N, CA, C and O of each residue as an XYZ file, in Angstrom:
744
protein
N       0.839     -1.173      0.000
C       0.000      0.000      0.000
C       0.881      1.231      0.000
O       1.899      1.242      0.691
N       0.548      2.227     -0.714
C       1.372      3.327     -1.067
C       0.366      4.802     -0.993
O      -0.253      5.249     -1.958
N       0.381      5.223     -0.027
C      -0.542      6.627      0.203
C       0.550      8.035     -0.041
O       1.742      8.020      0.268
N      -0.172      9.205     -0.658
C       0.588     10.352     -0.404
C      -0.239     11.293     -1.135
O      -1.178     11.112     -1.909
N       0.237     12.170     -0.776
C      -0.678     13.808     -0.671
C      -0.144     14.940     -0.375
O       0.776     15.253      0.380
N      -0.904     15.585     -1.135
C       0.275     17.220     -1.188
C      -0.524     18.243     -0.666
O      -1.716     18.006     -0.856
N      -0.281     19.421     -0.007
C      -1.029     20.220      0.693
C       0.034     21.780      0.127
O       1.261     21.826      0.226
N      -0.802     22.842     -0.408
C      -0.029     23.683     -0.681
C      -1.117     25.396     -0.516
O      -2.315     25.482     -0.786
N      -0.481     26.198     -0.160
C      -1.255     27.694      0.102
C      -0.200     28.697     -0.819
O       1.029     28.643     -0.777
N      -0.918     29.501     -1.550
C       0.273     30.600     -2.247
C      -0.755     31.620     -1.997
O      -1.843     31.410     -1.461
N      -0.100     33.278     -2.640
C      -0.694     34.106     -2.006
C       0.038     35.311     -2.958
O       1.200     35.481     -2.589
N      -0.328     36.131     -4.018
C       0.172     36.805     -4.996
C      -0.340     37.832     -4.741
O      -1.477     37.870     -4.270
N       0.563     39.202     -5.058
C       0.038     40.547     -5.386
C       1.788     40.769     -6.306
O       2.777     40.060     -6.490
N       1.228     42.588     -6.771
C       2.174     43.195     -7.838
C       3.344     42.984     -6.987
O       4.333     42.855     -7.709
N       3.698     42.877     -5.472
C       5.065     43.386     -4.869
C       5.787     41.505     -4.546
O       6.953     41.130     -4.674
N       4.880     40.904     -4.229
C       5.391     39.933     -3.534
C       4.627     38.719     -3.954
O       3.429     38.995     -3.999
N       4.897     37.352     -4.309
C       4.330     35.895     -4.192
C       5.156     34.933     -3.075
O       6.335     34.620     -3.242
N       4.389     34.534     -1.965
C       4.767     33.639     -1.495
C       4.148     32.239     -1.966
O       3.204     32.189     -2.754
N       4.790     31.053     -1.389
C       3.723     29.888     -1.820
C       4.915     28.705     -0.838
O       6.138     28.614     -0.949
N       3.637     27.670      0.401
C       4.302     27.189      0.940
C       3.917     25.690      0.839
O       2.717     25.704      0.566
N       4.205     24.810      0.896
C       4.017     23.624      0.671
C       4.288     22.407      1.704
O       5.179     22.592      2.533
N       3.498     21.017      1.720
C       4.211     20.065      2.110
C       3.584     18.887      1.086
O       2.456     18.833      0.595
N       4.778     17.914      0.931
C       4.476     16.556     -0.207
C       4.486     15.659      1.196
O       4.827     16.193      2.251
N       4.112     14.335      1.141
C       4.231     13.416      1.973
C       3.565     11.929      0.962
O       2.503     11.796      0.355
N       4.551     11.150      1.118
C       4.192      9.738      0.887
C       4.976      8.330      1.892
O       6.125      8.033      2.218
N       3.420      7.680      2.135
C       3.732      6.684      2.942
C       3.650      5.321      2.283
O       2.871      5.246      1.333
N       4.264      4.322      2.597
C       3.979      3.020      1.792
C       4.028      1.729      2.938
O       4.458      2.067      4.041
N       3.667      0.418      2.797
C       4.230     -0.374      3.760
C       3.825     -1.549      3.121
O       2.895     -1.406      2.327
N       4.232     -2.550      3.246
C       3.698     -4.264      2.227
C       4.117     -5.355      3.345
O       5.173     -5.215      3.961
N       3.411     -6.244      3.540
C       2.997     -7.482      4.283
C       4.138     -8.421      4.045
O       4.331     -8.900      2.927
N       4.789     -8.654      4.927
C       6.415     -9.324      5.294
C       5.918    -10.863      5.249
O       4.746    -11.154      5.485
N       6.695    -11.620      4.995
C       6.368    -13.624      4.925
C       5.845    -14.065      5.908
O       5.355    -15.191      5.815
N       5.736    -13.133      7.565
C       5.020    -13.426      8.608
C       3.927    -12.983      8.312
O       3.410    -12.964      9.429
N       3.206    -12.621      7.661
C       2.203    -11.734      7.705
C       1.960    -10.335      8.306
O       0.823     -9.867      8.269
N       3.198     -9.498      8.979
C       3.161     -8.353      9.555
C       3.774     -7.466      8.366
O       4.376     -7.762      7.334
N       3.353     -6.210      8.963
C       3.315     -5.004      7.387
C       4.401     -4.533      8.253
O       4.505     -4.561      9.479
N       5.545     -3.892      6.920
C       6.778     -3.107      7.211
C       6.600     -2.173      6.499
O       5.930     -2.291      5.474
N       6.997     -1.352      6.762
C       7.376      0.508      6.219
C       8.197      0.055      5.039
O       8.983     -0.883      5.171
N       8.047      0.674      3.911
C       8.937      0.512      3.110
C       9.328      2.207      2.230
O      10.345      2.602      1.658
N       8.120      2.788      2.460
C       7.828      3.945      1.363
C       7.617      5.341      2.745
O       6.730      5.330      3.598
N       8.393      6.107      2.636
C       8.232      7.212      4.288
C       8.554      8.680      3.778
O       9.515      9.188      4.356
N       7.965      9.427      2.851
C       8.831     10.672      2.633
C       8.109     11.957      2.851
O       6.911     12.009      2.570
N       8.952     13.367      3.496
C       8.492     14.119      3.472
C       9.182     15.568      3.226
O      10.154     15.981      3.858
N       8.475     16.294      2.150
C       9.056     17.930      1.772
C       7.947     19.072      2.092
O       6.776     19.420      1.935
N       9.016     19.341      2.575
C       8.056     21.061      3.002
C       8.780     22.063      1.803
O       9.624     21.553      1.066
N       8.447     23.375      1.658
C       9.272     23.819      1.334
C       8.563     25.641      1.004
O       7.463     25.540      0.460
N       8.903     26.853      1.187
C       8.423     27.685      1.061
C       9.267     28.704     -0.088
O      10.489     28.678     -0.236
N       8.411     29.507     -0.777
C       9.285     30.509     -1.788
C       8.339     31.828     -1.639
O       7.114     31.891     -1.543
N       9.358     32.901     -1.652
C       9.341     34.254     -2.034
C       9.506     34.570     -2.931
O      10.579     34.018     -3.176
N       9.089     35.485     -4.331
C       9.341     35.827     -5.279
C       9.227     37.227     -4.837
O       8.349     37.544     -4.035
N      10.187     38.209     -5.381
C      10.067     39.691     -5.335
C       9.426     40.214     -6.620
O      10.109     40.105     -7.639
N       8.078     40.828     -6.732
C       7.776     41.308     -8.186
C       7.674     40.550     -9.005
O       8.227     40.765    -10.084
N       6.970     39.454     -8.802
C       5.969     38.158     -9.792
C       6.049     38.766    -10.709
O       7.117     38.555    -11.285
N       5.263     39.656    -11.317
C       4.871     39.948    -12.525
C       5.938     40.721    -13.128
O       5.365     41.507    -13.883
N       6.882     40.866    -13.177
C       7.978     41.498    -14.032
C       8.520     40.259    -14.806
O       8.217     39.103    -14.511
N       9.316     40.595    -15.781
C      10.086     39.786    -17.001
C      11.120     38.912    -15.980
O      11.191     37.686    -16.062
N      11.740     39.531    -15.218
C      12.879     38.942    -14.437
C      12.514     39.490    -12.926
O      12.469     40.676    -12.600
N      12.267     38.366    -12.089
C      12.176     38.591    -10.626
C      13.310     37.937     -9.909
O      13.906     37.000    -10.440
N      13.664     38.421     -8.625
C      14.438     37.604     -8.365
C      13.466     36.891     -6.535
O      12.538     37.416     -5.920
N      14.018     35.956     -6.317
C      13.597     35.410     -4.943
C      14.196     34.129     -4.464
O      14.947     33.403     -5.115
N      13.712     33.915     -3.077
C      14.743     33.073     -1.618
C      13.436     32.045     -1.872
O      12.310     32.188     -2.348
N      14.234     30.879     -1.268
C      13.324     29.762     -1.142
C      13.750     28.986     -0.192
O      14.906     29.260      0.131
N      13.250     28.069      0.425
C      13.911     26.953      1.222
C      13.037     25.844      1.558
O      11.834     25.948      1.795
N      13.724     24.772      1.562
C      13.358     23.221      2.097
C      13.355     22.500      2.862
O      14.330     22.700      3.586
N      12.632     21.462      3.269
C      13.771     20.755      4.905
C      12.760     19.197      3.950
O      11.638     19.108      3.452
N      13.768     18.377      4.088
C      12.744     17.256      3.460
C      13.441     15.807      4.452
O      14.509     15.913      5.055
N      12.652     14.597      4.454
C      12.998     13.348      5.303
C      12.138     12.313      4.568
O      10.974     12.181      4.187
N      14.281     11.079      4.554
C      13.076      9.988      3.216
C      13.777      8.958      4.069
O      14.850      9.048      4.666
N      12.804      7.826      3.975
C      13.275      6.301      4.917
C      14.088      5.703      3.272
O      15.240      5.291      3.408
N      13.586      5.677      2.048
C      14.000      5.205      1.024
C      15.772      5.709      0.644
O      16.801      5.094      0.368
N      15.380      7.206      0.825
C      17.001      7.753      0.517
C      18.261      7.991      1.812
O      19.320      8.610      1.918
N      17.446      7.128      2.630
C      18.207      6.916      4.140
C      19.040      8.361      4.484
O      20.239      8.576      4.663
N      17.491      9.518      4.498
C      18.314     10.694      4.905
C      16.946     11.159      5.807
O      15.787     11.324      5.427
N      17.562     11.305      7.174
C      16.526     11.878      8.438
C      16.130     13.053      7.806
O      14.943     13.214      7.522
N      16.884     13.808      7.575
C      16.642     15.777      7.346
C      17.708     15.705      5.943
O      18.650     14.989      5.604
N      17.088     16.692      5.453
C      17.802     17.544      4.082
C      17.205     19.454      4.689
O      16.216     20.042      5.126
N      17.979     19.583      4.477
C      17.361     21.207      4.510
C      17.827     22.075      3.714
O      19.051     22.183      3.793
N      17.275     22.807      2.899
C      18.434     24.063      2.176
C      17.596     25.341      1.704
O      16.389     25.298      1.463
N      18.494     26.627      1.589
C      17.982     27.936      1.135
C      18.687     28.015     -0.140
O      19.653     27.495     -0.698
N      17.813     28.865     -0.355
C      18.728     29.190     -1.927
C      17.907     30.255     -2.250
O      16.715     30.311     -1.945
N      18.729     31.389     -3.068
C      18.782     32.873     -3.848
C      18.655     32.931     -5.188
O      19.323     31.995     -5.627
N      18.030     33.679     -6.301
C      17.891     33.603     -7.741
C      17.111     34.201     -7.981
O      16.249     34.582     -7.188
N      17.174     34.446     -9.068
C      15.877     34.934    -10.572
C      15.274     33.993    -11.299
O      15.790     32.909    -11.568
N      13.819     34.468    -11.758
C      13.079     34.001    -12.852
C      12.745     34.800    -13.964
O      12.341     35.963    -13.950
N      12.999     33.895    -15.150
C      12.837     34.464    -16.148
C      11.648     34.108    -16.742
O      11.220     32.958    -16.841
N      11.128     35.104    -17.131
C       9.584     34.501    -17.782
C       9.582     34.868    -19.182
O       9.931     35.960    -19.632
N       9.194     33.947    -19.782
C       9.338     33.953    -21.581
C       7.841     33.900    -22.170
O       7.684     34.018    -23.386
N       6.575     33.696    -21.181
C       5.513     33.683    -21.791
C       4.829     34.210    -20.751
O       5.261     34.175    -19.599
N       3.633     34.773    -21.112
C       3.068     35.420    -19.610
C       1.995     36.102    -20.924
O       2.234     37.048    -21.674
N       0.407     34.963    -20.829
C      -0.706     35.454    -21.289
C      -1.498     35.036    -20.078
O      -0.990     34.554    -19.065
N      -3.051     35.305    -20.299
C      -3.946     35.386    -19.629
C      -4.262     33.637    -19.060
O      -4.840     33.335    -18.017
N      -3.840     32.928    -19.824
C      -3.974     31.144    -19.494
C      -3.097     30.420    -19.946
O      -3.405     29.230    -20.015
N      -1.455     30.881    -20.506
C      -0.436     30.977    -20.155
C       0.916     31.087    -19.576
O       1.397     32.105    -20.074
N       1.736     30.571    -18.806
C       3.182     31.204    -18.272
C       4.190     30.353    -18.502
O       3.922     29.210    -18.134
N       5.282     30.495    -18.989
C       6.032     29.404    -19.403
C       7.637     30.700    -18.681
O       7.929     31.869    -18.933
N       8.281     29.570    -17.714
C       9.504     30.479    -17.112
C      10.521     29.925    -17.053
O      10.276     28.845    -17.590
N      12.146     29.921    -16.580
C      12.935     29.517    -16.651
C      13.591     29.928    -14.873
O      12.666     30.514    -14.310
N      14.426     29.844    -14.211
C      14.957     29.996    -13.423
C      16.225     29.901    -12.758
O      16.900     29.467    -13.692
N      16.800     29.977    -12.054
C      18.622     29.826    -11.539
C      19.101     30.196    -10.512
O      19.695     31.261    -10.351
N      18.917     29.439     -9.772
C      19.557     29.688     -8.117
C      20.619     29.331     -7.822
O      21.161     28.501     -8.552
N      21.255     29.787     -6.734
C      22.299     29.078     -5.970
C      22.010     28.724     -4.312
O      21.787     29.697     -3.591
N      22.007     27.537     -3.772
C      21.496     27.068     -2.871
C      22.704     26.537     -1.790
O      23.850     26.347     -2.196
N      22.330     26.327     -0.411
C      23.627     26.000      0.374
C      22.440     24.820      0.739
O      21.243     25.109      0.764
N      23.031     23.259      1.056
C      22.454     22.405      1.711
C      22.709     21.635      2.605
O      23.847     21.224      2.381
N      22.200     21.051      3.777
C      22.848     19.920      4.527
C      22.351     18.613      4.936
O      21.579     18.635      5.894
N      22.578     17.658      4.502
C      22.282     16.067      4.654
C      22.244     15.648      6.011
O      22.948     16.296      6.785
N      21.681     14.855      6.396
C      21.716     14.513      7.852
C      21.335     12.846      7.332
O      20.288     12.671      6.708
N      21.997     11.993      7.552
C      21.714     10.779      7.009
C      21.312      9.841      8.289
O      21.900      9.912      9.368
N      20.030      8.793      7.966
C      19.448      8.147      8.542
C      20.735      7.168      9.064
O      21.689      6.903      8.333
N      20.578      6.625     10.609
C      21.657      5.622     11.460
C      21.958      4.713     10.102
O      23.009      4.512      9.495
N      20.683      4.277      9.890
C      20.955      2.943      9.105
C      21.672      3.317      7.589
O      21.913      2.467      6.731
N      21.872      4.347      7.498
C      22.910      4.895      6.438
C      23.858      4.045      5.784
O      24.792      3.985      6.584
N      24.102      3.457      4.934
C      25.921      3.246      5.041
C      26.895      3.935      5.029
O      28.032      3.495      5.201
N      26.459      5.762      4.713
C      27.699      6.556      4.523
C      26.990      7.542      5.917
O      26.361      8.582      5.721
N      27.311      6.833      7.589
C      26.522      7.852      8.041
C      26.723      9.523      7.945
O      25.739     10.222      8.185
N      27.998     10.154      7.594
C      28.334     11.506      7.868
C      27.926     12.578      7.428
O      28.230     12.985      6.306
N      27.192     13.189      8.219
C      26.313     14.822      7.919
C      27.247     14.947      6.573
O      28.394     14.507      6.495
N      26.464     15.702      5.423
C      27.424     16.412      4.488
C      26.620     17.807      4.131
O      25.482     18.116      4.486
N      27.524     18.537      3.346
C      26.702     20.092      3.410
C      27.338     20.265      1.899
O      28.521     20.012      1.671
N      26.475     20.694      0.960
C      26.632     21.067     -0.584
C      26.397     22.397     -0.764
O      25.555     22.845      0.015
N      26.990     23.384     -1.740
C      26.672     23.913     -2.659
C      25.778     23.498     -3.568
O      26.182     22.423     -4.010
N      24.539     23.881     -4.179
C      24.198     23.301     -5.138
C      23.691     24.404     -6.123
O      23.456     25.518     -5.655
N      23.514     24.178     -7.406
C      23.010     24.892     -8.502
C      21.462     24.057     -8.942
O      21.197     22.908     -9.293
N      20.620     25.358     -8.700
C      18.856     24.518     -9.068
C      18.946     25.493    -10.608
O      19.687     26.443    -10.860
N      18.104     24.970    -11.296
C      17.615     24.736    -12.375
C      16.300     24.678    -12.602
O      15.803     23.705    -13.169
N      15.430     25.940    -12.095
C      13.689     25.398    -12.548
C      13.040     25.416    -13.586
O      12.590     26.561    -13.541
N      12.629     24.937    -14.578
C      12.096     25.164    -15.868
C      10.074     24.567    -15.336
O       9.607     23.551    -14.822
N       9.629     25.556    -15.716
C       7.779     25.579    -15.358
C       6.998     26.106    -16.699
O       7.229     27.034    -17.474
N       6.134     25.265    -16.644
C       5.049     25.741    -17.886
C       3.427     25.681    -16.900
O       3.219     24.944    -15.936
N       2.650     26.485    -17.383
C       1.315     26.457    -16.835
C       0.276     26.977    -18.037
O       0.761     27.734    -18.877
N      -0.997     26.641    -18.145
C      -1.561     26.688    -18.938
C      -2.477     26.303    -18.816
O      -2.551     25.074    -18.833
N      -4.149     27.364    -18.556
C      -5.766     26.765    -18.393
C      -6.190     26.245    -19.543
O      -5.643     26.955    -20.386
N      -6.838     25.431    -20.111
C      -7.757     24.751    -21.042
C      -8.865     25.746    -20.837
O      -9.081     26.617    -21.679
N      -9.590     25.631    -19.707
C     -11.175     26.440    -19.369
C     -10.710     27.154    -18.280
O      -9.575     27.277    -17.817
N     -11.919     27.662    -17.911
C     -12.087     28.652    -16.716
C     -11.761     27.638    -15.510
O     -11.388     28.126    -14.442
N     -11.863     26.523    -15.616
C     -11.668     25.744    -14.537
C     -10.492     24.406    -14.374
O     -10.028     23.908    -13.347
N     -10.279     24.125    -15.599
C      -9.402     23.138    -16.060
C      -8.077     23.648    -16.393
O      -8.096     24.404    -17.364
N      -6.210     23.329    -15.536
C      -5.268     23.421    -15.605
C      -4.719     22.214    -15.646
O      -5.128     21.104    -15.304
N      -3.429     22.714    -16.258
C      -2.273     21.630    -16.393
C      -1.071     22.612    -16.014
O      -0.842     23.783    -16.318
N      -0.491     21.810    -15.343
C       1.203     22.391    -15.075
C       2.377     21.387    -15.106
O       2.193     20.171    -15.055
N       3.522     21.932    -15.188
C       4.663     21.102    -15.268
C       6.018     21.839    -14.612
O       6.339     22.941    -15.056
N       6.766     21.247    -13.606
C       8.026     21.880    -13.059
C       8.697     20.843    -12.817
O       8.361     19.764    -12.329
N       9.805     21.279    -13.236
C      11.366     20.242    -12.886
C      12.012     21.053    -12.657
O      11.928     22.238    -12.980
N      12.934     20.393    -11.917
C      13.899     20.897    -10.799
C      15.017     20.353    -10.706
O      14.980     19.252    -10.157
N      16.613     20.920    -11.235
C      17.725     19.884    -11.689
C      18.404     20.580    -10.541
O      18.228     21.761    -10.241
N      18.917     20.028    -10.145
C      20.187     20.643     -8.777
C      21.062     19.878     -8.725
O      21.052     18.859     -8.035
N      21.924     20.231     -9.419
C      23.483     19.653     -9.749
C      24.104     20.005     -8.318
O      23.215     20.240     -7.500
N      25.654     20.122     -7.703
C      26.331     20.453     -7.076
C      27.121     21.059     -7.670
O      27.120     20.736     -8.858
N      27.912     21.903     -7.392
C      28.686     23.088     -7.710
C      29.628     22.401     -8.098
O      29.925     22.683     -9.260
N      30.323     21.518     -7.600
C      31.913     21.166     -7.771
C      31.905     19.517     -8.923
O      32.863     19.025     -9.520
N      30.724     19.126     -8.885
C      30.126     18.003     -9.705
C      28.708     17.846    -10.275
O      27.666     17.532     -9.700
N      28.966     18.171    -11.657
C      27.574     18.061    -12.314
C      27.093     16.745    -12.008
O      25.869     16.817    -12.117
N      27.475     15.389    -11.629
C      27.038     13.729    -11.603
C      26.589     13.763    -10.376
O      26.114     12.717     -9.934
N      26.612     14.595     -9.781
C      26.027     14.473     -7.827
C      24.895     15.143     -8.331
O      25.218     15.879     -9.263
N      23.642     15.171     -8.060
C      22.008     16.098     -8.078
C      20.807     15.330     -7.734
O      20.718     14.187     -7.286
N      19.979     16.111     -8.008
C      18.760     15.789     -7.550
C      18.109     16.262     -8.608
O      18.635     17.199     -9.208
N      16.873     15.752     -9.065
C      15.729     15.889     -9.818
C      14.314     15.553     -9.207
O      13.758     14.493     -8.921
N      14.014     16.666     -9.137
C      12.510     16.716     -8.614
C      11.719     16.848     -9.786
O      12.421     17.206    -10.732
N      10.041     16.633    -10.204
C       9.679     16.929    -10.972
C       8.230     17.027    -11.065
O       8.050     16.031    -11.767
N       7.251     17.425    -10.900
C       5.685     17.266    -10.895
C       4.891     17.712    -11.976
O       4.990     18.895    -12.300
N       3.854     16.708    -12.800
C       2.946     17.159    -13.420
C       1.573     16.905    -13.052
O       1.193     15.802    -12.661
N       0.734     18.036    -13.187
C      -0.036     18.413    -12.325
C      -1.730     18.499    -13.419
O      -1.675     18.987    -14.548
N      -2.660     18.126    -13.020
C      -3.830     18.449    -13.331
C      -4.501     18.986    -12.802
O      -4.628     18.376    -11.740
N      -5.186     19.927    -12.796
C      -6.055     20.920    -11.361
C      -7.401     21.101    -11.965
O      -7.495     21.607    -13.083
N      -8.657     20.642    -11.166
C     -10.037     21.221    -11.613
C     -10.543     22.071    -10.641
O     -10.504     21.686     -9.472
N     -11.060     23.273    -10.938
C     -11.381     24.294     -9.776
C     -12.710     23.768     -9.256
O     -13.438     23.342    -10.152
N     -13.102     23.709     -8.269
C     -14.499     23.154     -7.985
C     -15.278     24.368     -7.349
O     -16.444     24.572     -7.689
N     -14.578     25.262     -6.330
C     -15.315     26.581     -6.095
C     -13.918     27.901     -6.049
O     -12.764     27.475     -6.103
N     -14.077     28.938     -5.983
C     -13.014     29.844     -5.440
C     -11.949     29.414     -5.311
O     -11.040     29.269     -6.129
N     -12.039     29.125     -3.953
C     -10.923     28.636     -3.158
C     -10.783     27.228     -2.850
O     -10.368     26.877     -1.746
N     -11.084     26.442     -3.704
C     -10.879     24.661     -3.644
C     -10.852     24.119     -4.960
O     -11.850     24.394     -5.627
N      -9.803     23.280     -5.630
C      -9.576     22.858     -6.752
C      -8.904     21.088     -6.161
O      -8.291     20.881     -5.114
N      -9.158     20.388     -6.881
C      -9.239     19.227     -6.667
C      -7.928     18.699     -8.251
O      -8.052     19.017     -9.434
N      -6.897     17.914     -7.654
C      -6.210     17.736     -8.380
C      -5.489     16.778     -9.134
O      -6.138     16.139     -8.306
N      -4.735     15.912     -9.936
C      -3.864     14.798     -9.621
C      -2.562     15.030    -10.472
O      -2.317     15.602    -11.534
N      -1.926     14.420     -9.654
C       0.025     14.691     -9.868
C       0.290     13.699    -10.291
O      -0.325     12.634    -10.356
N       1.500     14.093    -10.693
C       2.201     13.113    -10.758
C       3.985     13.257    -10.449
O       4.667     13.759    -11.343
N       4.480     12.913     -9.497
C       5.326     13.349     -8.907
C       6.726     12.265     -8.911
O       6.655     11.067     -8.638
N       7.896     12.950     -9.260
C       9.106     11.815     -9.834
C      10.182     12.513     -9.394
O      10.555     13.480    -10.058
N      10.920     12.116     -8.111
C      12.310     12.460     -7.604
C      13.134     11.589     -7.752
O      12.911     10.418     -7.446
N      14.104     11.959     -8.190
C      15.427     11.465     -7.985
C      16.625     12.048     -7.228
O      16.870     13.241     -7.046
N      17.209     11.156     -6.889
C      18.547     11.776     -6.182
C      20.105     10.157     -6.561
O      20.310      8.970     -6.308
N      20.712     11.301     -7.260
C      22.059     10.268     -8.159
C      22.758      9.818     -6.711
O      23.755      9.147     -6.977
N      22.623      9.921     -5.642
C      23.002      9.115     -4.421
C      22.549      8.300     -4.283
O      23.179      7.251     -4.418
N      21.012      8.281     -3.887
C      20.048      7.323     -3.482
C      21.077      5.843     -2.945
O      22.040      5.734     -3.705
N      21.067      5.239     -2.339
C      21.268      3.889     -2.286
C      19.856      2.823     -2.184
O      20.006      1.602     -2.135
């Protein structure tokens, strides 16, 4: 069995966009005794500031703290600084580009094999498209490449595609589809 669910609030005007988030997925499958083990445990928070959304080039801070039983890491946490570039920006439209520089630190689960805290530089990479069909019907797409500074073969890839139906105002009902990687992983 494999459960997970995303919970997210954003909040836009001309000066400022925030938008804060948490992902969570749980999993567990029935062992040769018949007792269920954890197999699937993950969780990302993560919040962003944009300065001046609506300009061609904004710049803004973001940060994360995430915990996976799969990637045998208790805590990840990191901030990171940058601009977005926006190349499309109509009324049911936005297609952007992005480039940060981020500081991070690993905290690896006991059962680790490499237990030792490590702390990265990293370079993110956001590329996002969004786009309504109707007044009520969206699709979106964001990936997220975060190389390390000193080695492009060390990163992470986050990535979500998204379907959204608005059902009133303020409630839209959705389904993802959500694909991380990390070139560590064991």
């Amino acid at each position: 069995r494999v459960f997970g669910g995303r919970v997210s609030v954003a909040r836009a005007d001309s000066i400022i966009e925030t938008d804060v988030g948490v992902q969570t997925t749980y999993g567990d499958t029935r062992v040769d005794g018949g007792r269920r083990e954890v197999i699937k445990r993950h969780w990302l928070g993560t919040l962003s500031l944009d300065y001046r959304p609506a300009a061609r080039v904004s710049p803004f801070v973001f940060g994360t703290l995430e915990s996976s039983l799969e990637k045998q890491i208790r805590a990840r946490y990191s901030v990171g600084l940058g601009a977005k570039q926006t190349f499309v920006r109509t009324a049911r439209t936005e297609a952007s580009l992005s480039l940060a520089l981020l500081d991070e630190r690993t905290v690896p689960r006991a059962s680790a094999t490499d237990p030792a805290e490590t702390r990265l530089t990293r370079w993110s990479l956001r590329a996002r498209a969004r786009h309504a069909l109707d007044d009520r019907l969206r699709i979106s797409h964001v990936t997220f490449w975060q190389p390390t500074v000193r080695a492009t073969s060390r990163f992470l890839v986050r990535s979500t595609t998204e379907v959204e139906y608005t059902v009133t105002r303020t409630i839209g009902v959705s389904l993802s589809l959500l694909d991380n990687y990390d070139s560590e992983a064991r």
